[in-house]
Short mmCIF file of C-alpha atoms in Angstrom, two decimals:
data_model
loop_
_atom_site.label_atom_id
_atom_site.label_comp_id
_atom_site.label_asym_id
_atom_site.label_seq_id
_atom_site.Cartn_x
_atom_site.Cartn_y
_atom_site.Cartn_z
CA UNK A 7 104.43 146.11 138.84
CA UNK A 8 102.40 149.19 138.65
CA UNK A 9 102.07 153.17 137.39
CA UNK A 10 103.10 155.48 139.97
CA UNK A 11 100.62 155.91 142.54
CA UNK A 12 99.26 159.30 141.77
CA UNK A 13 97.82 158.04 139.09
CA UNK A 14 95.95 155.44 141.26
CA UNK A 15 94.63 158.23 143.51
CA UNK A 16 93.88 160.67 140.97
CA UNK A 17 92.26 158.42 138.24
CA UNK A 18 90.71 155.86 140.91
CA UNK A 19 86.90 156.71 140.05
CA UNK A 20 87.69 157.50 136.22
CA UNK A 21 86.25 154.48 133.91
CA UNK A 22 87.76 156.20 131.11
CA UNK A 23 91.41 157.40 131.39
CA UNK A 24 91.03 159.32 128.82
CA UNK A 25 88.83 162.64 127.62
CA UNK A 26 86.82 160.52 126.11
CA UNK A 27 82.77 160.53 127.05
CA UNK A 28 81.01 157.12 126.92
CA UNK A 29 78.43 158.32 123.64
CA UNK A 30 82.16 158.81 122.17
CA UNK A 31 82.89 155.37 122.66
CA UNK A 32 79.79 154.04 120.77
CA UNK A 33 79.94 156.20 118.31
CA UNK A 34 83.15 154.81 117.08
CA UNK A 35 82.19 151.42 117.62
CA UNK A 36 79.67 152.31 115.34
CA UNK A 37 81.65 153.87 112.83
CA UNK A 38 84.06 150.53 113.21
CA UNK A 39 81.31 148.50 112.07
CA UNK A 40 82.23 146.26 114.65
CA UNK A 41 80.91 142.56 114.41
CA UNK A 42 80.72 139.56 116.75
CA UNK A 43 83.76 138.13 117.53
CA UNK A 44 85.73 140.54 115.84
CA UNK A 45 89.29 140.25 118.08
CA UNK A 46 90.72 143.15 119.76
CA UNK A 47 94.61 143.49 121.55
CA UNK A 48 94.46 147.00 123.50
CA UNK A 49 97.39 147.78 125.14
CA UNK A 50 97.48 150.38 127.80
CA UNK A 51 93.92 149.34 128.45
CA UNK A 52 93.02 151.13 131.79
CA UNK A 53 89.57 150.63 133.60
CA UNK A 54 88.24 147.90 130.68
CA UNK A 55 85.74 150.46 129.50
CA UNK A 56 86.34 149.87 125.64
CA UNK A 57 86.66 146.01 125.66
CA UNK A 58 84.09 145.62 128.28
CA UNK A 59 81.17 148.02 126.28
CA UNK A 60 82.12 146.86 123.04
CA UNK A 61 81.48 143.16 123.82
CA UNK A 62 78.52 143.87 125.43
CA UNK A 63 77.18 146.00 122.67
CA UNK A 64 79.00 144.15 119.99
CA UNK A 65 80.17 140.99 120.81
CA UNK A 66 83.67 141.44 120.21
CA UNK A 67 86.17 139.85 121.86
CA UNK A 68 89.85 140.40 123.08
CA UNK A 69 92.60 141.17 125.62
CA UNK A 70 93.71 144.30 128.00
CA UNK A 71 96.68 145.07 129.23
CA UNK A 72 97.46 147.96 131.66
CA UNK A 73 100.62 148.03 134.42
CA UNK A 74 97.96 149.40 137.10
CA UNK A 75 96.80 147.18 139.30
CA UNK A 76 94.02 148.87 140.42
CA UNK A 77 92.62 149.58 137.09
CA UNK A 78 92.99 145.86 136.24
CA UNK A 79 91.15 144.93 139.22
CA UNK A 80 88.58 147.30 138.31
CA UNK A 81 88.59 146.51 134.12
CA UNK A 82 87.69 142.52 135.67
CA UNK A 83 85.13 144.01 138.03
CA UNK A 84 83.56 145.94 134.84
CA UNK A 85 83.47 142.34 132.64
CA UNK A 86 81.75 140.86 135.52
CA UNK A 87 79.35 144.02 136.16
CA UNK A 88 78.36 143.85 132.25
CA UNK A 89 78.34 140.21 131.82
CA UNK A 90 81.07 139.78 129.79
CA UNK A 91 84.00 137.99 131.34
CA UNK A 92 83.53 135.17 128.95
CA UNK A 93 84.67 137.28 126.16
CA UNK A 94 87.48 139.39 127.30
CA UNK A 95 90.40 139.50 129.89
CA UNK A 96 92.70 141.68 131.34
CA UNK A 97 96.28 140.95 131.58
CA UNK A 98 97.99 142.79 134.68
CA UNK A 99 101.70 143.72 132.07
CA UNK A 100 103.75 145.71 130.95
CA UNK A 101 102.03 147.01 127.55
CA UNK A 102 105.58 148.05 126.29
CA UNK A 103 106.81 145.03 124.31
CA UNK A 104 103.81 142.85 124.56
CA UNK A 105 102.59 140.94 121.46
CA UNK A 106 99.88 138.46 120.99
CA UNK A 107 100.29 134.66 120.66
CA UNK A 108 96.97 135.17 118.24
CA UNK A 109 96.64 137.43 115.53
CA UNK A 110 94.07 140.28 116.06
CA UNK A 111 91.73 142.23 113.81
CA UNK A 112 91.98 145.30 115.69
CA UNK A 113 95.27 146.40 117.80
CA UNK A 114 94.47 149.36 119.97
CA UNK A 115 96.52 151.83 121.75
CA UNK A 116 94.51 154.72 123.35
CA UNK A 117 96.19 157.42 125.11
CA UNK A 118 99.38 155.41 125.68
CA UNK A 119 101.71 155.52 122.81
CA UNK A 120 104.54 156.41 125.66
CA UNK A 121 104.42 152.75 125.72
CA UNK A 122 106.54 152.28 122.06
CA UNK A 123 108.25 156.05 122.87
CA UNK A 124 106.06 157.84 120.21
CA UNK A 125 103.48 157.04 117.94
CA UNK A 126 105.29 154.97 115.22
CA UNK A 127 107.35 153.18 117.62
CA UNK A 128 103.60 152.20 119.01
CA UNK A 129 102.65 151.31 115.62
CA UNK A 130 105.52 149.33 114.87
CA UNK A 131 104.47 147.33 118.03
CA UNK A 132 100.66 146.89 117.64
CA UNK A 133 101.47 145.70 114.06
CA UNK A 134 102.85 142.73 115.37
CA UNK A 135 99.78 141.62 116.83
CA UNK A 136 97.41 142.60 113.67
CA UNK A 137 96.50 140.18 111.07
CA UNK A 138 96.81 140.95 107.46
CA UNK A 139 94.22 144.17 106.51
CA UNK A 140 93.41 144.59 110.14
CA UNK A 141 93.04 147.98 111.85
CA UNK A 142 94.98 149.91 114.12
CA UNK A 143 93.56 152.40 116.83
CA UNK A 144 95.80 155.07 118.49
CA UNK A 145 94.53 157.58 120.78
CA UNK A 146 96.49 160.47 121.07
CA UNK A 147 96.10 164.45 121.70
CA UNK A 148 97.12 167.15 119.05
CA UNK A 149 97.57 171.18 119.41
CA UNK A 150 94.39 172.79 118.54
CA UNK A 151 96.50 175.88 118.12
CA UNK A 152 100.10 175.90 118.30
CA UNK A 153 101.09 177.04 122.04
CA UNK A 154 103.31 180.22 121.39
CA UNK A 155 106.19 179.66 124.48
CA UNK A 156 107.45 176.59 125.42
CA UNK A 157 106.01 177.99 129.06
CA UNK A 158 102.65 177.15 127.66
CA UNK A 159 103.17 173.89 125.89
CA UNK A 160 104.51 172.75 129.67
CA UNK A 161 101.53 174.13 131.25
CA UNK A 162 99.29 171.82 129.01
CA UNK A 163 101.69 169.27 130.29
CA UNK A 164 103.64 168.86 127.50
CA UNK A 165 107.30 168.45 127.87
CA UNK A 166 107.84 170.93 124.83
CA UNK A 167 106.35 171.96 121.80
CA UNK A 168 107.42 169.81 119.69
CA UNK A 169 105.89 166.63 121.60
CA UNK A 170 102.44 167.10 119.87
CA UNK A 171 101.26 168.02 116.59
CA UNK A 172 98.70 169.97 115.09
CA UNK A 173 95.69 167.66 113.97
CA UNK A 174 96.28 168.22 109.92
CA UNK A 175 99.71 167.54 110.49
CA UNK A 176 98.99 164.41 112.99
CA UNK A 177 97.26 163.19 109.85
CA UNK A 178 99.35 163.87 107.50
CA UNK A 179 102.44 161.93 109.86
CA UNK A 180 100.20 158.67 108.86
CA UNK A 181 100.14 159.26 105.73
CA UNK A 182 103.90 159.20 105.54
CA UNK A 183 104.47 155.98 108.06
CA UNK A 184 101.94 154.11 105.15
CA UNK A 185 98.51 154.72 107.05
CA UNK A 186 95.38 155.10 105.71
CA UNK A 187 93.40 157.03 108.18
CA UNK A 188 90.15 155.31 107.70
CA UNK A 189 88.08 156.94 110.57
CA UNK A 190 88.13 159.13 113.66
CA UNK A 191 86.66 160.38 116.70
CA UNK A 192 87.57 163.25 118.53
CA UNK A 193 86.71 164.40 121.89
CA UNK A 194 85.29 167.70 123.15
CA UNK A 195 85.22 170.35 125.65
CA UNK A 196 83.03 168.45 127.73
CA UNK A 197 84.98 165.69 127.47
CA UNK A 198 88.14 167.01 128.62
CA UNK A 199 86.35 168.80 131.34
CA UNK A 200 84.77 165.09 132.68
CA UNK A 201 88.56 163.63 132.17
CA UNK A 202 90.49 166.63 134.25
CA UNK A 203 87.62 167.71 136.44
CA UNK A 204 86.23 164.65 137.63
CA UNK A 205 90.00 164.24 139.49
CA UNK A 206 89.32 167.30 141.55
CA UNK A 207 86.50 165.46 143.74
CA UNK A 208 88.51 162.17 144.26
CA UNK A 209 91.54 163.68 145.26
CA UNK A 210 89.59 166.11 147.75
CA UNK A 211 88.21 162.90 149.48
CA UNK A 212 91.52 161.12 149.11
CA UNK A 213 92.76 163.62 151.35
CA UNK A 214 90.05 163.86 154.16
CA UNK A 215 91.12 160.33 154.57
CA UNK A 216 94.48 159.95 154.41
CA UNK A 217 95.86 162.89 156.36
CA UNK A 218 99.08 160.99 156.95
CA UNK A 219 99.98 159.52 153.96
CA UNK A 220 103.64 160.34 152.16
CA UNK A 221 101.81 161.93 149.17
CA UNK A 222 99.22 163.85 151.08
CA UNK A 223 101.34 167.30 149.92
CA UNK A 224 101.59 166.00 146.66
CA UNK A 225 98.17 165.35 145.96
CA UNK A 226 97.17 168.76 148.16
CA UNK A 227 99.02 170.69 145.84
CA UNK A 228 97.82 169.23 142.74
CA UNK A 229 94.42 169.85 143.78
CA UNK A 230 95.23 173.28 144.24
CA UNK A 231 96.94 173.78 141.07
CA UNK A 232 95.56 171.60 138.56
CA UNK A 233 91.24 173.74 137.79
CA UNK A 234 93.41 176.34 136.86
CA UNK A 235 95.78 174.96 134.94
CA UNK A 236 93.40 172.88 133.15
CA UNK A 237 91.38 176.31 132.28
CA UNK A 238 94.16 177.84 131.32
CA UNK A 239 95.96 175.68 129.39
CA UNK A 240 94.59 172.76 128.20
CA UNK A 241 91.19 173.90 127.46
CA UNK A 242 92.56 176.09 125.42
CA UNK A 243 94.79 174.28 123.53
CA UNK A 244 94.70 170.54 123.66
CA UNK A 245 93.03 167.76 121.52
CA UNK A 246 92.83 164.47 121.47
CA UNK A 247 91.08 161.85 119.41
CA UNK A 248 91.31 157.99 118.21
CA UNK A 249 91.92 157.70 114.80
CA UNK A 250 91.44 154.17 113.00
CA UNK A 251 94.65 153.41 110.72
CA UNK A 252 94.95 150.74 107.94
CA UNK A 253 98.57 149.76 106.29
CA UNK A 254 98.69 150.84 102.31
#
């Protein structure tokens, strides 16, 4: 079980798979209020960086699960590196499906909501594992502006126009699923820029040592692609935030 391997190479020194900067992650910590032992499920839960600073900061505690087995190796090396292994673990799953055996005070989805095919299918999902009057997180990006070809909305990666919304309307799609949105955090330029940019450097190295390997054309090609497309595109019109949802 894993994500395809491009993701492995091209994400392998991210700690955040996400635009996210660290500062955002504390500062929605903060704004969570977040209190010792307070239990966390996040599904789709990458490198550990979330779990693992929280319960060092916080002293939360909780579960990720991620299909990558790299980035499960490395959320375990993370607990370890930060002293934390005795209050969260990482579960090598599928995300897709999975529901606690305990009740959790905070079910988390960030950047992953492919995992219950859309955002209220992931809802529907993470409310299984959420006690009564607990809080759900989902990460997920929003136009800025609305791209004006479907040419662009593929260039931001995208598979059409329609796969995103603006972030007043993201909102307001909550509202009508039942949500209060009780906070959020959004990311910035320089965020995106550490997310996409930060790939460019691996996947150079990647390639002056593995000259032979079957995706060496892939990868070559992404790297030569991908700055530009990145300024281009999704500088231009991409967001993407967590926003903290409680059921009416």
């Amino acid at each position: 079980m894993d994500i395809p391997r491009i993701f492995n190479i091209t994400e392998a020194r991210h700690r955040i798979h996400n635009p996210f900067m660290p500062e955002d992650l504390e500062t929605l910590g903060a704004a969570l209020d977040l209190r010792s032992g307070t239990r966390i499920l996040d599904l789709g839960s990458g490198s550990g960086e979330m779990l693992c600073t929280w319960a060092r900061d916080y002293g939360v505690v909780g579960t990720g699960v991620d299909m990558s087995q790299l980035f499960h190796t490395q959320a375990n090396s993370r607990a370890q590196e930060l002293g934390v292994s005795g209050l969260v673990n990482f579960c090598h799953n599928d995300a897709a499906g999975y529901v606690s055996t305990e009740k959790v005070d905070i079910a988390a989805c960030v950047g992953a909501t492919w995992i219950g095919a859309g955002i209220q299918g992931t809802i529907e999902l993470l409310n299984k594992s959420l006690r009564k009057g607990g809080m759900i997180l989902i990460g997920e990006p929003y136009w800025i502006q609305t791209p004006p070809t479907e040419e662009i909305a593929k260039g931001c990666l995208a598979g059409a126009i329609s796969e995103y919304l603006l972030l007043p309307d993201l909102l307001a799609f909550f509202n009508q699923l039942n949500y209060d949105v009780v906070e959020m955090v959004l990311a910035n330029q320089n965020g995106w820029d550490r997310y996409e940019a930060s790939k460019w450097l691996t996947m150079r190295r990647w390639l002056e040592q593995n000259p032979k390997d079957e995706l060496f054309e892939e990868v070559r090609a992404l790297l030569h692609s991908e700055p530009e497309r990145h300024t281009r595109y999704t500088r231009e019109y991409m967001g993407w935030g967590i926003f903290a949802l409680m059921a009416r």
